[in-house]
Short mmCIF file of C-alpha atoms and ligand atoms in Angstrom, two decimals:
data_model
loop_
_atom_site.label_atom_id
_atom_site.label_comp_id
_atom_site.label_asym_id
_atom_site.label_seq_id
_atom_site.Cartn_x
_atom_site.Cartn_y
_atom_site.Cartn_z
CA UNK A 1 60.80 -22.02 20.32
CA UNK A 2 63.58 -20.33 21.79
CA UNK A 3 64.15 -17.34 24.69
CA UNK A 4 65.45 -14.23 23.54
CA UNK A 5 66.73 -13.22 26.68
CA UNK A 6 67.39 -9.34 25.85
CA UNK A 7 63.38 -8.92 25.59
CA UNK A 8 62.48 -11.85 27.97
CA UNK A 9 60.18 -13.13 24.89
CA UNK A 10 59.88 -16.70 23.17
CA UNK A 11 61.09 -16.29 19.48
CA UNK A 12 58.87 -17.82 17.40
CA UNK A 13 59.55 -20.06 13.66
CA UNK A 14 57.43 -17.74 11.22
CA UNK A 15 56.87 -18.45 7.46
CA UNK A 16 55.83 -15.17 5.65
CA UNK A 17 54.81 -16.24 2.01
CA UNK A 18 55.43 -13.20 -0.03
CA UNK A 19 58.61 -11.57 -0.74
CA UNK A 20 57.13 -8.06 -2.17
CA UNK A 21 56.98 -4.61 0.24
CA UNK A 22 54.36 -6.31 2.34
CA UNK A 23 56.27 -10.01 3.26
CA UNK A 24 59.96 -8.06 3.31
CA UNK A 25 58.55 -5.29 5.73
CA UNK A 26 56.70 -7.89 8.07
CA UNK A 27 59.72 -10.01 7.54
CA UNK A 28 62.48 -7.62 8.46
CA UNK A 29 60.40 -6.91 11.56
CA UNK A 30 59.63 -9.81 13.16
CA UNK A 31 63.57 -10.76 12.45
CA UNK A 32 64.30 -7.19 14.48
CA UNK A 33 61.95 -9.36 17.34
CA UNK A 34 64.00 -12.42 17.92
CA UNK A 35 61.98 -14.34 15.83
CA UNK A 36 63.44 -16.92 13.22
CA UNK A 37 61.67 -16.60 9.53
CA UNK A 38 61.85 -18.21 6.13
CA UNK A 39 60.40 -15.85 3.38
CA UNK A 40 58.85 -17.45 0.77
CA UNK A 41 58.51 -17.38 -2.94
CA UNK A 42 57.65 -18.80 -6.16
CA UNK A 43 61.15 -20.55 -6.17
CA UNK A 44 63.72 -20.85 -3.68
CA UNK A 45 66.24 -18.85 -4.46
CA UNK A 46 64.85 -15.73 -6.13
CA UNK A 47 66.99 -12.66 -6.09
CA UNK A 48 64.49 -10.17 -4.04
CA UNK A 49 64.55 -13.19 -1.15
CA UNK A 50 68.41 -14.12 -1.17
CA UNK A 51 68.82 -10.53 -1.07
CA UNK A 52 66.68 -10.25 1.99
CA UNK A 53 68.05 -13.35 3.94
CA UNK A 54 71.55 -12.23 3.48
CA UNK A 55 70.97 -8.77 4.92
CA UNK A 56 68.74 -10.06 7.92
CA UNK A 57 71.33 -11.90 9.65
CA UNK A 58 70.99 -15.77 10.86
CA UNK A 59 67.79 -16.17 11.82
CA UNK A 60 66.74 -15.27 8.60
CA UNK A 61 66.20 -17.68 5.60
CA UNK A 62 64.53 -18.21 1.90
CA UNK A 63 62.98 -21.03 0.48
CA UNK A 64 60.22 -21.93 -1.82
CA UNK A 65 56.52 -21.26 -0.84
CA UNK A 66 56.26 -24.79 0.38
CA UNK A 67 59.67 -24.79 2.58
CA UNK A 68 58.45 -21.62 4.39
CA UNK A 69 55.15 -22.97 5.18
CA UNK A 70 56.96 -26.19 6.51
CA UNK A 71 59.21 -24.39 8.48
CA UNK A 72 56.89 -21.94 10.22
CA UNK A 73 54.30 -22.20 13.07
CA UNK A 74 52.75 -19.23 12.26
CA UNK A 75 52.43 -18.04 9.21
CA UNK A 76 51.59 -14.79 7.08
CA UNK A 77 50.27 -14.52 3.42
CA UNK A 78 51.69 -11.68 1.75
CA UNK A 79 51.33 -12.73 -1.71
CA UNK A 80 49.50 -10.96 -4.63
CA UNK A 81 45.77 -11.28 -4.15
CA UNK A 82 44.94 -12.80 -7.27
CA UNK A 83 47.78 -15.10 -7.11
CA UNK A 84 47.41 -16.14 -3.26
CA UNK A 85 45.34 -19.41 -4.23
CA UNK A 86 48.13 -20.61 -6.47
CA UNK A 87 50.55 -19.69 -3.93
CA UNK A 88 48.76 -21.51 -1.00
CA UNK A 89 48.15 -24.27 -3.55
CA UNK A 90 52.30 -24.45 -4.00
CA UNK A 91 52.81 -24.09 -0.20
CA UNK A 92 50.91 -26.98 0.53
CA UNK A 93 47.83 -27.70 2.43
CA UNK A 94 49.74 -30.03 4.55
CA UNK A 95 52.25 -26.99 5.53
CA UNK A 96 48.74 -24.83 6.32
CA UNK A 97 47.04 -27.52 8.50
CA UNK A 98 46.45 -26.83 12.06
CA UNK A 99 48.29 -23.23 11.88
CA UNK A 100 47.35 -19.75 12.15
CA UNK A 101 47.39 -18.21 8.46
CA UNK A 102 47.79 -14.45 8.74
CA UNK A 103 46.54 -13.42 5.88
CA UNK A 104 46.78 -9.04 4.49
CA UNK A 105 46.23 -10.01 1.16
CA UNK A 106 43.94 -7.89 -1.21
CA UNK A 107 42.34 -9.05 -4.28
CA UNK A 108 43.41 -6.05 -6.38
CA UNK A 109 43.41 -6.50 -10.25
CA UNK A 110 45.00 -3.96 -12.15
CA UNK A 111 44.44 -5.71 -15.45
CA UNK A 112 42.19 -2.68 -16.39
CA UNK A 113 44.41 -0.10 -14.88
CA UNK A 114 43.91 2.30 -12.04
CA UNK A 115 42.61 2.07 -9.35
CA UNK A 116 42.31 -1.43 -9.47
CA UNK A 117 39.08 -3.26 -8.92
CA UNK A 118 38.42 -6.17 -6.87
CA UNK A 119 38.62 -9.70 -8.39
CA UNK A 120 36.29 -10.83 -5.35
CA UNK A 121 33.58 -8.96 -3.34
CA UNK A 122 30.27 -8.42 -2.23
CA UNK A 123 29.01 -12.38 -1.71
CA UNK A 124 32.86 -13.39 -1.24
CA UNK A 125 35.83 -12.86 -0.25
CA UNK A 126 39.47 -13.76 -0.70
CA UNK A 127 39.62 -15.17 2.74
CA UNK A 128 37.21 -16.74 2.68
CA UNK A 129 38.11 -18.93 -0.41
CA UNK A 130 41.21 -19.16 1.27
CA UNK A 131 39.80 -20.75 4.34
CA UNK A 132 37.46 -22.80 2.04
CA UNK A 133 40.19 -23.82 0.18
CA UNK A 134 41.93 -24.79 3.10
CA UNK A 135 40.08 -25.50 5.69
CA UNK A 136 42.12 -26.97 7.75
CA UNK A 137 44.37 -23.63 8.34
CA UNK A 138 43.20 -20.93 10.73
CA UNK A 139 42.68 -17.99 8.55
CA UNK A 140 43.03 -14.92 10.30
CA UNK A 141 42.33 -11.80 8.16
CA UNK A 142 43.72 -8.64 9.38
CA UNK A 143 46.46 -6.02 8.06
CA UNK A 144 44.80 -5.83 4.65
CA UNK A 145 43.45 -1.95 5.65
CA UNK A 146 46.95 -0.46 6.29
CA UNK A 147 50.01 0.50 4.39
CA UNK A 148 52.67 -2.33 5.42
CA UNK A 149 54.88 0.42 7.27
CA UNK A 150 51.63 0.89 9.57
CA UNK A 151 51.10 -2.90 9.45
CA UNK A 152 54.23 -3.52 11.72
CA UNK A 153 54.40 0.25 12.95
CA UNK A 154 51.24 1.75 13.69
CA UNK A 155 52.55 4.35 15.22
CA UNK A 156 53.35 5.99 12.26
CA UNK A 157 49.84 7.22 12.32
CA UNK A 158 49.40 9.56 15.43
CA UNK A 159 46.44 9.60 17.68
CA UNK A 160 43.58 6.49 18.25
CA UNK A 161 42.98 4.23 15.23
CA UNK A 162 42.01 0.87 14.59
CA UNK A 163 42.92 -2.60 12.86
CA UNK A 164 40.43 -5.12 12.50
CA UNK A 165 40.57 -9.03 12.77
CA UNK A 166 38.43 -11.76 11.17
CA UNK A 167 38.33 -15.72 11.00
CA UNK A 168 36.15 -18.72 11.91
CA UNK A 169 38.59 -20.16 14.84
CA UNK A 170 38.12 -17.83 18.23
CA UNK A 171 41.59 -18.98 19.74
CA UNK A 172 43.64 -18.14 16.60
CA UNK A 173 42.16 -14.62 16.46
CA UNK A 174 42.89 -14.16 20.03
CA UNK A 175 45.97 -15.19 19.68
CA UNK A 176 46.74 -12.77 16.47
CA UNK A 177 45.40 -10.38 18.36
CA UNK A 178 47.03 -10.87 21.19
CA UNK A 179 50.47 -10.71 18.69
CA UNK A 180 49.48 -7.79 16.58
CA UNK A 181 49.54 -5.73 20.17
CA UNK A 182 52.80 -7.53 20.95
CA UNK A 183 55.06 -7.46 17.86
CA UNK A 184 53.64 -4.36 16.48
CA UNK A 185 52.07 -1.92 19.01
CA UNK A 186 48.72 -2.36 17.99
CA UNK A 187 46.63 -0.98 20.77
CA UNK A 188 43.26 -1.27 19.27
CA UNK A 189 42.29 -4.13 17.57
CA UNK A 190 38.65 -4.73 16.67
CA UNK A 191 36.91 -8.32 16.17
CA UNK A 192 34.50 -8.32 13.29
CA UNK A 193 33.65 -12.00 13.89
CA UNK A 194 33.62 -14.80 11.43
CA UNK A 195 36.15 -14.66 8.30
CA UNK A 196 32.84 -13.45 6.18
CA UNK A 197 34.10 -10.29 7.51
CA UNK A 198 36.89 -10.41 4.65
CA UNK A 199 34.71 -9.31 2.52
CA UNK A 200 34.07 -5.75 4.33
CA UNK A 201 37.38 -5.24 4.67
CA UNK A 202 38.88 -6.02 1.44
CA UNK A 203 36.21 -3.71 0.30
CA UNK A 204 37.64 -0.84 2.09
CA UNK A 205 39.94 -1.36 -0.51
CA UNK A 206 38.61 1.47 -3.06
CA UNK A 207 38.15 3.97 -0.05
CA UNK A 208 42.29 3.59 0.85
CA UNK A 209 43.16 4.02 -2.48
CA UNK A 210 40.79 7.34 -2.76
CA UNK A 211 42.03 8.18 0.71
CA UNK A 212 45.87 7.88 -0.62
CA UNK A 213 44.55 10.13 -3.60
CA UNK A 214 43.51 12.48 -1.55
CA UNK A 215 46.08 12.39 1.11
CA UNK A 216 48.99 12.04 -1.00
CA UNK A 217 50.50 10.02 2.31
CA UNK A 218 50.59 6.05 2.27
CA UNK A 219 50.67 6.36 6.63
CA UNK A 220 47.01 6.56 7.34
CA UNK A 221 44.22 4.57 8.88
CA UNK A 222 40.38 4.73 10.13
CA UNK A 223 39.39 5.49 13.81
CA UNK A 224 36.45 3.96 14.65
CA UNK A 225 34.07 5.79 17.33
CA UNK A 226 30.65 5.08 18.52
CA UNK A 227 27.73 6.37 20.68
CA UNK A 228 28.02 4.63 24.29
CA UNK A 229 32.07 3.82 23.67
CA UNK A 230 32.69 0.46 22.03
CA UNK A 231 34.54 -3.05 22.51
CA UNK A 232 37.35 -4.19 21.26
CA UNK A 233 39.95 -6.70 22.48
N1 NAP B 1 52.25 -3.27 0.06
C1 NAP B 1 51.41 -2.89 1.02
O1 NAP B 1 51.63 -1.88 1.70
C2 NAP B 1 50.17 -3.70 1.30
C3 NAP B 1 49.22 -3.21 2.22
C4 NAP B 1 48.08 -3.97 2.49
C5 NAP B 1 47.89 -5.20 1.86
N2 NAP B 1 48.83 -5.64 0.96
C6 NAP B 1 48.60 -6.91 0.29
O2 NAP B 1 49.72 -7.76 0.54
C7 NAP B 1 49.98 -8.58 -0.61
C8 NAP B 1 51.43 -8.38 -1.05
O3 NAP B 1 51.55 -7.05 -1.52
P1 NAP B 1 52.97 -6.47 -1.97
O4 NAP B 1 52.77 -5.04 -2.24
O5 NAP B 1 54.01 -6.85 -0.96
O6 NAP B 1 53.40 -7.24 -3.29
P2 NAP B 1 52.65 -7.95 -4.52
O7 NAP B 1 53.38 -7.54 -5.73
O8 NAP B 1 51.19 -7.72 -4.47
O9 NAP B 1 52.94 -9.51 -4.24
C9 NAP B 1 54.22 -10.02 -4.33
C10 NAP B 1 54.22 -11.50 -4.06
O10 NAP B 1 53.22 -12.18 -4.81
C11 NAP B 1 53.81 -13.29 -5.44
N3 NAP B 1 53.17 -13.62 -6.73
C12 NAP B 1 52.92 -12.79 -7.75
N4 NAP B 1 52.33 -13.46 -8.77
C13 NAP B 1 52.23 -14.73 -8.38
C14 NAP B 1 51.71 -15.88 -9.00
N5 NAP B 1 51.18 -15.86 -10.22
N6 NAP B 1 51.73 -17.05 -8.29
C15 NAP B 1 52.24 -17.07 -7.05
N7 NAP B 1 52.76 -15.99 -6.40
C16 NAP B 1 52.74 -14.84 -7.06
C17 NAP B 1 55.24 -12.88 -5.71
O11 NAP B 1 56.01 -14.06 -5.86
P3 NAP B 1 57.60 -14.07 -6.10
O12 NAP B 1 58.20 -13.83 -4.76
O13 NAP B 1 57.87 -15.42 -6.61
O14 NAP B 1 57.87 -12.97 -7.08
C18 NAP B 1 55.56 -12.11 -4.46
O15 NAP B 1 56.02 -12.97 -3.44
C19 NAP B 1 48.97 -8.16 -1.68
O16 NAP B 1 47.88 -9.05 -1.65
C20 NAP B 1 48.53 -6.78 -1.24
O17 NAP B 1 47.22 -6.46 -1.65
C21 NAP B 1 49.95 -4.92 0.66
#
């Protein structure tokens, strides 16, 4: 870890798997943080990540899916839903072990058009197999609900709304909690418990994309409010 003594923070070594709107957006950010950050991809090397690295500046880098899961101590997976168990596969479990896995993905399959339906739901989710598949990474589901402009900049979105977490280890959804508020603003972020919760949140899936119909605006998100006031971290 290192200082970055304009901001008084600790830069962190973050491996965002996914070089698509999602990974490049998180990316860029946490580089415009002091952080250090590999993007990762199906092979080192590929255009949309050199392209990336070179306009980030030094503490940004590319590598394979497996080189920027070694390289980071947190890490985010950003990769298409229906792909994310190959690409977890190709990072490595020994890369995932022990860390916090951030994971927005959403299993959207467009193989029979639009809107897409999802691959997984109801009695499972995508992280869920992720953190079966891997159980020795600390999944952390959260961003999946939000355009990835809101993800890292919710206040694009004016007023009160919410983000929700999810995973089976309490300390690494503290802590991603704790860093959503940090690196991105987030002011309300609300526990839904164990990763299980994937699947209710991947399933709000069909209501964004009907919301984005409707809207015509990809900057929106839910506020949450209840009868007595509510917790959330
Ligand atoms: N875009 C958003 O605003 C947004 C918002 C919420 C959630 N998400 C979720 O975030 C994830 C990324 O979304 P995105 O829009 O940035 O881009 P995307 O097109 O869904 O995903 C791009 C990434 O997936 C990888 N990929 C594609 N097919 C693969 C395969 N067969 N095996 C391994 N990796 C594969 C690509 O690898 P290469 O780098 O090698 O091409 C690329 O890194 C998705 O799960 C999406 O549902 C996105």
């Amino acid at each position: 870890m290192r200082m970055d003594e304009a901001k008084g923070e600790e830069g962190m070594k973050i491996g965002v798997l996914g070089t698509g709107m999602a990974g490049a957006t998180i990316a860029t950010k946490l580089i415009a943080l002091g952080n250090e950050v590999m993007l990762g991809s199906r092979n080192a090397g590929s255009e949309k990540a050199v392209k990336w690295a070179q306009a980030n500046g030094a503490n940004a880098s590319q590598g394979a899916y497996a080189q920027a899961a070694r390289f980071g101590e947190v890490l985010f997976n950003c990769t298409q839903g229906t792909a994310s168990i190959e690409a977890l596969q190709s990072a490595g479990a020994d890369n995932l072990k022990g860390k916090i896995l951030i994971d927005v993905a959403n299993p959207l399959d467009f193989s029979h058009g639009t809107p897409p339906t999802l691959s997984i739901c109801n009695t499972d989710s995508l992280g869920e197999q992720i953190q079966r598949k891997f159980p020795e990474a600390k999944v952390v589901k959260t961003l999946n609900t939000v355009n990835c402009e809101v993800m890292v900049n919710p206040a694009l979105v004016p007023g009160d709304h919410d983000i929700f977490v999810c995973g089976n280890d309490a300390g690494a959804k503290a802590r991603v909690a704790e860093l959503l508020k940090q690196w991105f603003g987030w002011r309300s972020v609300i526990d839904l418990g164990d990763i299980s919760a994937a699947r209710a949140t991947e399933q709000m899936m069909p209501i964004w994309l009907r919301l984005y119909g409707a809207l015509g605006v990809l900057h929106f998100n839910v506020r949450v409010v209840a009868e007595g006031g509510r917790s959330s971290q």
